[in-house]
Amino acid sequence: MQDKADLYNLGDKKLPFNIDNIISLLNSTGENRLQLFEDAKTVREKVLGKKVYFRGLIEFSNICAKNCFYCGIRKSNKNPSRYNLSDDEIVDAAIYSWKEGYGSIVLQSGEIASKDFTKRIENLLIKISQATNAGLRVTLSLGEQDYDTYKRWFEKGAQRYLLRIETSNLELYSKIHPDDPNHQFSKRIESLENLRKIGYQTGTGVMIGLPGQNSEHLAKDLKFMHDFGIDMVGMGPYIEHAETPMANLDNGLSLHDRFDLSLKMIALLRLLMPKINIAAATALQSIDKLGREKAIKVGANVVMPNVTPGKFRDSYKLYDNKPCTDEDADQCTNCLSARVSMTGYEVALNEWGDSMYYNARI
Ligand code: SAH
Ligand code: SF4
């Protein structure tokens, strides 16, 4: 199996990977749509087997210096009460994940770029490593930082980084972000390149169903991920947050349409990049209660149970109707394990679940 496919099977047909074919599959209905899902499932099981990896997601602070137009915790939204977990609370959540056998955690927060923040994360990485006997793979999702900051965190043991491109189209990117030096598309690309240069397993993703986005944009997003040679992807539906400037913009797509498009995006990406890790985004579940399970069945192999202490979850609302905000970690783990087993897949406990694509590329 190739690392990146330029040809892929659809049923008994072999199709070249070009934008027109991708667009027609994104718009497919009936038999063609089902065939796409079936083929993605087949490729996933052939290349990666039936394992699903868990990443304990720690949303440790909603303090953010940026103002992305789509996001509920943007700096200018005065409504969320801002919180910042203590180091001890974060380390406890890491230990919990480790003991549950997750093998991996994701540290996520609003974007802050400062010397103190860089130092804090360095110290945290050391503390987490000591508390868990270096037993966890740590993913950071802390936005755009300069090269040296990324490098320092890598040297302190962070092995993976998630930075969504949000959309690979410059014009659309400019519409959903303020026009200022803090929100530049070029900086985002440069950041992704720096992450890869430093040696991270590099992850990205897009929002699906943005106002002004069409299937050609989405097809080109897939091409961007393919051509960049990304190691892992988390992508899911865009969902309005009432307290953002984009809340009332219409994109002509119902939540159900965005959900279906997200499944097709995952399935297509699995065909195009059989060995990468693809997460079933939490946002899928806020549209459909079985959203993440459905994503697993069409090619996703990672889920991210939220292990943030329950009392803070309500304040980390990037979009409306975020699921599991009123549960504690334990309840979430139990429900998620049962849900994964229901799909006929296996939860891989005590395994790091590194991206097979990354392992092949280095
Ligand atoms: N501050 C960091 C990490 C937190 S935001 C960063 O921006 O990278 C993580 C992701 O949440 C973003 O990349 C974005 O894709 C997603 N997100 C934000 N608002 C959203 C919304 N309204 N609907 C769906 N996803 C959203
Ligand atoms: Fe901040 Fe990330 Fe939300 Fe942008 S998407 S406002 S950087 S938390």
Coordinates of C-alpha atoms and ligand atoms in Angstrom, one line a residue:
M1 CA 0.0 0.0 0.0
Q2 CA 1.4 3.4 -1.0
D3 CA 1.9 6.1 1.7
K4 CA 0.0 8.5 -0.4
A5 CA -2.3 7.4 -3.1
D6 CA -2.5 9.1 -6.5
L7 CA -4.9 6.5 -7.7
Y8 CA -7.6 5.0 -5.6
N9 CA -10.2 2.4 -5.9
L10 CA -13.9 3.1 -5.9
G11 CA -15.6 -0.2 -6.0
D12 CA -14.1 -1.9 -9.1
K13 CA -13.0 1.4 -10.7
K14 CA -9.6 2.9 -10.4
L15 CA -9.8 6.7 -10.3
P16 CA -7.0 9.2 -10.5
F17 CA -6.8 11.7 -7.6
N18 CA -7.8 15.0 -9.2
I19 CA -10.0 17.8 -8.0
D20 CA -13.0 17.0 -10.3
N21 CA -13.2 13.4 -9.0
I22 CA -13.0 14.5 -5.4
I23 CA -15.7 17.2 -6.0
S24 CA -18.0 14.6 -7.5
L25 CA -17.5 12.2 -4.6
L26 CA -18.1 15.0 -2.1
N27 CA -21.4 15.6 -3.8
S28 CA -22.2 11.9 -4.2
T29 CA -25.5 10.4 -3.1
G30 CA -27.0 6.9 -3.1
E31 CA -24.8 4.0 -4.3
N32 CA -21.7 6.1 -5.0
R33 CA -21.8 7.6 -1.5
L34 CA -22.1 4.2 0.1
Q35 CA -19.4 2.8 -2.1
L36 CA -17.1 5.6 -0.9
F37 CA -17.7 4.8 2.7
E38 CA -17.3 1.1 2.1
D39 CA -14.0 1.5 0.3
A40 CA -12.6 3.8 3.0
K41 CA -13.5 1.2 5.6
T42 CA -11.8 -1.5 3.6
V43 CA -8.6 0.5 3.2
R44 CA -8.6 1.4 6.9
E45 CA -9.0 -2.2 8.0
K46 CA -6.4 -3.5 5.6
V47 CA -3.8 -1.0 6.5
L48 CA -4.5 -0.1 10.1
G49 CA -6.6 -3.0 11.4
K50 CA -9.5 -2.4 13.8
K51 CA -7.7 -0.4 16.5
V52 CA -9.0 2.9 17.8
Y53 CA -6.6 5.0 19.8
F54 CA -7.7 7.3 22.7
R55 CA -6.2 10.7 23.4
G56 CA -7.1 12.3 26.7
L57 CA -8.0 15.9 25.8
I58 CA -7.1 18.5 28.4
E59 CA -8.6 21.9 27.6
F60 CA -6.5 23.6 30.2
S61 CA -7.3 27.3 29.5
N62 CA -9.8 29.3 27.5
I63 CA -7.7 32.5 27.7
C64 CA -6.9 33.5 24.1
A65 CA -5.2 36.5 22.5
K66 CA -6.8 35.9 19.1
N67 CA -10.1 36.8 17.6
C68 CA -11.0 34.2 15.0
F69 CA -14.5 35.1 13.9
Y70 CA -15.9 31.6 14.3
C71 CA -14.8 30.8 17.8
G72 CA -16.7 31.1 21.1
I73 CA -13.6 31.8 23.2
R74 CA -12.2 34.6 21.0
K75 CA -10.7 37.4 23.0
S76 CA -13.4 39.9 22.3
N77 CA -16.2 37.6 23.7
K78 CA -16.7 38.9 27.2
N79 CA -19.2 36.2 28.2
P80 CA -17.2 33.1 29.0
S81 CA -15.6 33.2 32.4
R82 CA -11.9 32.8 31.7
Y83 CA -10.1 30.0 33.5
N84 CA -6.6 28.5 33.6
L85 CA -6.1 25.1 35.3
S86 CA -3.2 24.8 37.7
D87 CA -0.2 22.7 36.8
D88 CA -1.4 20.2 39.4
E89 CA -4.8 19.9 37.9
I90 CA -3.3 19.4 34.4
V91 CA -0.8 16.7 35.7
D92 CA -3.7 15.0 37.5
A93 CA -5.7 14.8 34.3
A94 CA -2.5 13.4 32.5
I95 CA -2.1 10.8 35.3
Y96 CA -5.8 9.9 34.9
S97 CA -5.4 9.4 31.2
W98 CA -2.2 7.3 31.7
K99 CA -3.9 5.1 34.3
E100 CA -6.9 4.6 32.0
G101 CA -4.5 3.3 29.4
Y102 CA -5.0 6.1 26.9
G103 CA -1.3 6.1 25.9
S104 CA -1.6 9.7 24.8
I105 CA -2.9 13.2 25.8
V106 CA -3.6 16.4 24.0
L107 CA -2.9 19.7 25.8
Q108 CA -5.1 22.4 24.2
S109 CA -5.9 26.0 25.1
G110 CA -6.5 29.5 23.6
E111 CA -3.5 30.9 21.9
I112 CA -1.0 32.8 24.0
A113 CA 2.5 33.7 22.8
S114 CA 4.7 34.9 25.6
K115 CA 7.9 34.0 27.4
D116 CA 6.0 33.0 30.5
F117 CA 3.7 30.7 28.5
T118 CA 6.6 29.0 26.7
K119 CA 8.3 28.4 30.1
R120 CA 5.1 27.1 31.7
I121 CA 4.6 24.6 29.0
E122 CA 8.2 23.4 29.2
N123 CA 7.8 22.9 32.9
L124 CA 4.5 21.1 32.4
L125 CA 6.0 18.7 29.9
I126 CA 8.7 17.8 32.4
K127 CA 6.2 17.4 35.2
I128 CA 3.9 15.2 33.1
S129 CA 6.8 13.0 32.0
Q130 CA 8.0 12.5 35.6
A131 CA 4.5 11.8 36.9
T132 CA 3.7 9.2 34.2
N133 CA 7.1 7.6 33.9
A134 CA 7.4 9.0 30.4
G135 CA 4.5 6.7 29.5
L136 CA 2.4 9.1 27.5
R137 CA 2.8 10.6 24.0
V138 CA 2.0 14.3 24.4
T139 CA 0.3 16.3 21.6
L140 CA 0.2 20.1 21.9
S141 CA -2.5 22.2 20.3
L142 CA -1.5 25.7 21.3
G143 CA -1.7 27.6 18.1
E144 CA 0.9 29.6 16.2
Q145 CA 4.3 30.0 18.0
D146 CA 7.7 30.9 16.8
Y147 CA 10.3 28.3 15.7
D148 CA 12.3 28.4 18.9
T149 CA 9.2 27.9 21.1
Y150 CA 8.1 24.9 19.1
K151 CA 11.7 23.6 19.3
R152 CA 11.9 24.0 23.0
W153 CA 8.7 22.2 23.6
F154 CA 9.8 19.4 21.3
E155 CA 13.1 19.0 23.2
K156 CA 11.1 18.8 26.4
G157 CA 9.2 15.8 25.1
A158 CA 6.2 17.0 23.1
Q159 CA 6.1 14.7 20.0
R160 CA 3.0 15.8 18.2
Y161 CA 1.4 19.1 17.4
L162 CA -2.1 19.9 16.0
L163 CA -2.6 23.2 14.2
R164 CA -5.6 23.3 11.9
I165 CA -5.2 25.2 8.7
E166 CA -9.0 25.8 9.0
T167 CA -9.2 26.2 5.3
S168 CA -6.4 26.0 2.7
N169 CA -8.0 28.8 0.6
L170 CA -6.3 32.2 1.3
E171 CA -9.4 34.2 0.4
L172 CA -11.7 32.2 2.6
Y173 CA -9.2 32.2 5.4
S174 CA -9.1 36.0 5.2
K175 CA -12.9 36.1 5.5
I176 CA -13.0 34.1 8.7
H177 CA -10.2 35.9 10.5
P178 CA -9.5 39.6 11.3
D179 CA -7.2 41.3 8.9
D180 CA -4.2 42.0 11.2
P181 CA -0.7 40.6 11.7
N182 CA -2.0 38.2 14.3
H183 CA -4.2 36.3 11.9
Q184 CA -2.1 35.7 8.8
F185 CA -2.5 32.6 6.5
S186 CA 1.2 32.8 5.6
K187 CA 2.1 32.5 9.3
R188 CA -0.1 29.4 9.7
I189 CA 1.6 27.7 6.7
E190 CA 5.0 28.7 8.0
S191 CA 4.1 27.3 11.4
L192 CA 3.1 23.9 9.9
E193 CA 6.4 23.8 8.0
N194 CA 8.4 24.6 11.1
L195 CA 6.6 21.9 13.1
R196 CA 7.5 19.3 10.5
K197 CA 11.1 20.6 10.2
I198 CA 11.6 20.3 13.9
G199 CA 10.4 16.6 13.8
Y200 CA 6.9 16.7 15.2
Q201 CA 4.2 14.4 14.1
T202 CA 2.4 17.2 12.4
G203 CA -1.4 17.4 12.4
T204 CA -3.8 19.8 10.8
G205 CA -7.5 19.9 9.8
V206 CA -10.2 22.1 8.5
M207 CA -13.7 23.2 9.4
I208 CA -16.4 21.8 7.1
G209 CA -19.5 23.8 6.1
L210 CA -18.1 27.3 6.6
P211 CA -20.0 30.2 5.1
G212 CA -18.6 30.9 1.7
Q213 CA -17.0 27.4 1.4
N214 CA -17.9 25.1 -1.5
S215 CA -16.9 21.5 -2.5
E216 CA -14.0 22.8 -4.6
H217 CA -12.5 24.4 -1.5
L218 CA -12.9 21.2 0.4
A219 CA -11.4 19.1 -2.4
K220 CA -8.4 21.4 -2.4
D221 CA -8.2 21.1 1.4
L222 CA -7.7 17.4 0.9
K223 CA -5.1 18.0 -1.8
F224 CA -3.3 20.4 0.6
M225 CA -3.1 17.7 3.3
H226 CA -2.0 15.1 0.7
D227 CA 0.6 17.3 -0.9
F228 CA 2.0 18.6 2.4
G229 CA 2.3 15.0 3.6
I230 CA 0.5 15.6 6.9
D231 CA 0.8 12.9 9.6
M232 CA -2.5 13.3 11.4
V233 CA -5.8 15.1 10.8
G234 CA -8.7 16.3 12.9
M235 CA -11.5 17.8 10.9
G236 CA -15.1 18.3 11.5
P237 CA -18.2 20.4 11.0
Y238 CA -18.2 24.1 11.6
I239 CA -20.9 24.9 14.1
E240 CA -22.1 28.4 14.9
H241 CA -21.5 30.0 18.2
A242 CA -24.1 32.6 19.0
E243 CA -21.7 35.1 20.5
T244 CA -19.4 35.3 17.4
P245 CA -19.4 37.6 14.4
M246 CA -20.2 34.6 12.1
A247 CA -23.2 33.5 14.1
N248 CA -25.8 34.7 11.6
L249 CA -24.0 34.1 8.4
D250 CA -25.7 31.5 6.3
N251 CA -23.7 28.9 4.4
G252 CA -26.8 27.2 2.9
L253 CA -25.9 23.9 4.6
S254 CA -27.9 22.4 7.3
L255 CA -26.0 20.8 10.2
H256 CA -27.0 17.4 8.8
D257 CA -25.4 18.4 5.4
R258 CA -22.2 19.5 7.2
F259 CA -22.1 16.2 9.1
D260 CA -22.5 14.2 5.9
L261 CA -19.8 16.2 4.2
S262 CA -17.5 15.6 7.1
L263 CA -17.9 11.9 6.8
K264 CA -17.1 12.1 3.1
M265 CA -14.0 14.2 3.8
I266 CA -12.8 11.6 6.3
A267 CA -13.5 8.7 3.9
L268 CA -11.7 10.4 1.0
L269 CA -8.8 11.3 3.1
R270 CA -8.5 7.7 4.3
L271 CA -8.4 6.6 0.6
L272 CA -5.8 9.2 -0.2
M273 CA -3.6 8.8 2.9
P274 CA -4.2 5.3 4.2
K275 CA -1.5 5.4 6.9
I276 CA -2.2 8.7 8.7
N277 CA -4.1 9.1 11.9
I278 CA -7.5 10.6 11.5
A279 CA -9.5 11.8 14.6
A280 CA -13.3 11.6 14.9
A281 CA -13.8 15.2 15.9
T282 CA -16.0 15.9 18.9
A283 CA -18.0 18.4 16.9
L284 CA -19.5 15.4 14.9
Q285 CA -21.1 14.3 18.1
S286 CA -22.8 17.5 18.8
I287 CA -24.7 17.1 15.5
D288 CA -25.4 13.4 15.7
K289 CA -25.2 11.4 19.0
L290 CA -23.4 8.6 17.2
G291 CA -21.3 11.0 15.2
R292 CA -17.9 9.8 16.3
E293 CA -18.9 6.1 15.8
K294 CA -20.0 6.9 12.3
A295 CA -16.7 8.5 11.6
I296 CA -14.8 5.5 12.9
K297 CA -16.8 3.3 10.4
V298 CA -15.6 5.4 7.5
G299 CA -11.9 5.6 8.3
A300 CA -11.2 7.6 11.5
N301 CA -8.9 5.7 13.9
V302 CA -8.6 8.2 16.9
V303 CA -11.1 9.6 19.4
M304 CA -10.3 12.2 22.0
P305 CA -12.2 11.7 25.3
N306 CA -12.4 14.9 27.3
V307 CA -10.5 14.6 30.6
T308 CA -10.8 18.3 31.5
P309 CA -12.3 18.6 35.0
G310 CA -16.0 18.9 34.5
K311 CA -16.5 22.2 36.2
F312 CA -14.4 24.0 33.5
R313 CA -15.9 22.4 30.5
D314 CA -18.8 24.7 30.1
S315 CA -16.3 27.6 29.7
Y316 CA -14.5 25.9 26.8
K317 CA -17.2 26.4 24.3
L318 CA -15.7 26.9 20.9
Y319 CA -19.2 26.3 19.4
D320 CA -22.7 25.8 20.6
N321 CA -24.0 22.4 21.9
K322 CA -20.6 21.0 22.6
P323 CA -21.1 17.5 24.0
C324 CA -20.0 16.1 27.3
T325 CA -19.7 19.5 29.0
D326 CA -21.6 18.3 32.0
E327 CA -19.8 15.1 32.6
D328 CA -16.6 14.2 34.5
A329 CA -13.9 12.2 32.9
D330 CA -14.9 8.8 34.2
Q331 CA -18.4 8.9 32.8
C332 CA -17.0 10.0 29.5
T333 CA -14.5 7.1 29.3
N334 CA -17.1 4.5 30.1
C335 CA -19.5 5.9 27.5
L336 CA -16.8 6.2 24.9
S337 CA -15.4 2.7 25.3
A338 CA -18.8 1.2 25.1
R339 CA -19.5 3.3 22.0
V340 CA -16.3 2.2 20.2
S341 CA -17.0 -1.5 20.9
M342 CA -20.5 -1.1 19.5
T343 CA -18.9 -0.1 16.2
G344 CA -17.1 -3.5 16.1
Y345 CA -13.7 -1.8 16.5
E346 CA -11.2 -2.3 19.4
V347 CA -10.0 0.3 21.8
A348 CA -6.2 0.0 21.8
L349 CA -5.2 0.6 25.4
N350 CA -1.6 1.4 26.6
E351 CA -0.4 2.0 23.1
W352 CA 0.9 5.3 21.8
G353 CA -0.7 4.9 18.4
D354 CA 1.9 6.9 16.5
S355 CA 1.0 7.8 12.9
M356 CA 2.1 5.0 10.7
Y357 CA 2.6 7.5 7.9
Y358 CA 5.0 9.5 10.2
N359 CA 7.0 6.3 11.0
A360 CA 7.3 5.5 7.4
R361 CA 8.4 9.1 6.4
I362 CA 11.1 9.4 9.0
Ligands
SAH1 N1 -6.2 27.9 20.1 C1 -5.8 26.8 19.4 C2 -6.5 25.5 19.9 C3 -7.9 25.7 20.3 S1 -9.1 25.9 19.0 C4 -5.9 26.9 17.9 O1 -6.7 27.8 17.4 O2 -5.3 26.2 17.2 C5 -9.1 24.4 18.2 C6 -9.9 24.3 17.0 O3 -11.3 24.5 17.3 C7 -9.7 25.3 15.9 O4 -8.5 25.0 15.1 C8 -10.9 25.3 15.1 O5 -10.8 24.5 13.9 C9 -12.0 24.7 16.0 N2 -13.1 25.5 16.2 C10 -13.1 26.8 16.7 N3 -14.4 27.3 16.6 C11 -15.2 26.4 16.0 C12 -16.5 26.3 15.6 N4 -17.3 27.4 15.7 N5 -17.0 25.2 15.0 C13 -16.2 24.1 14.8 N6 -14.9 24.1 15.2 C14 -14.4 25.2 15.7
SF4_2 FE1 -8.3 31.4 20.0 FE2 -8.0 29.0 18.8 FE3 -10.4 30.1 19.2 FE4 -8.8 31.2 17.4 S1 -9.7 29.1 17.3 S2 -10.0 32.3 18.9 S3 -6.8 30.9 18.4 S4 -9.0 29.4 20.7

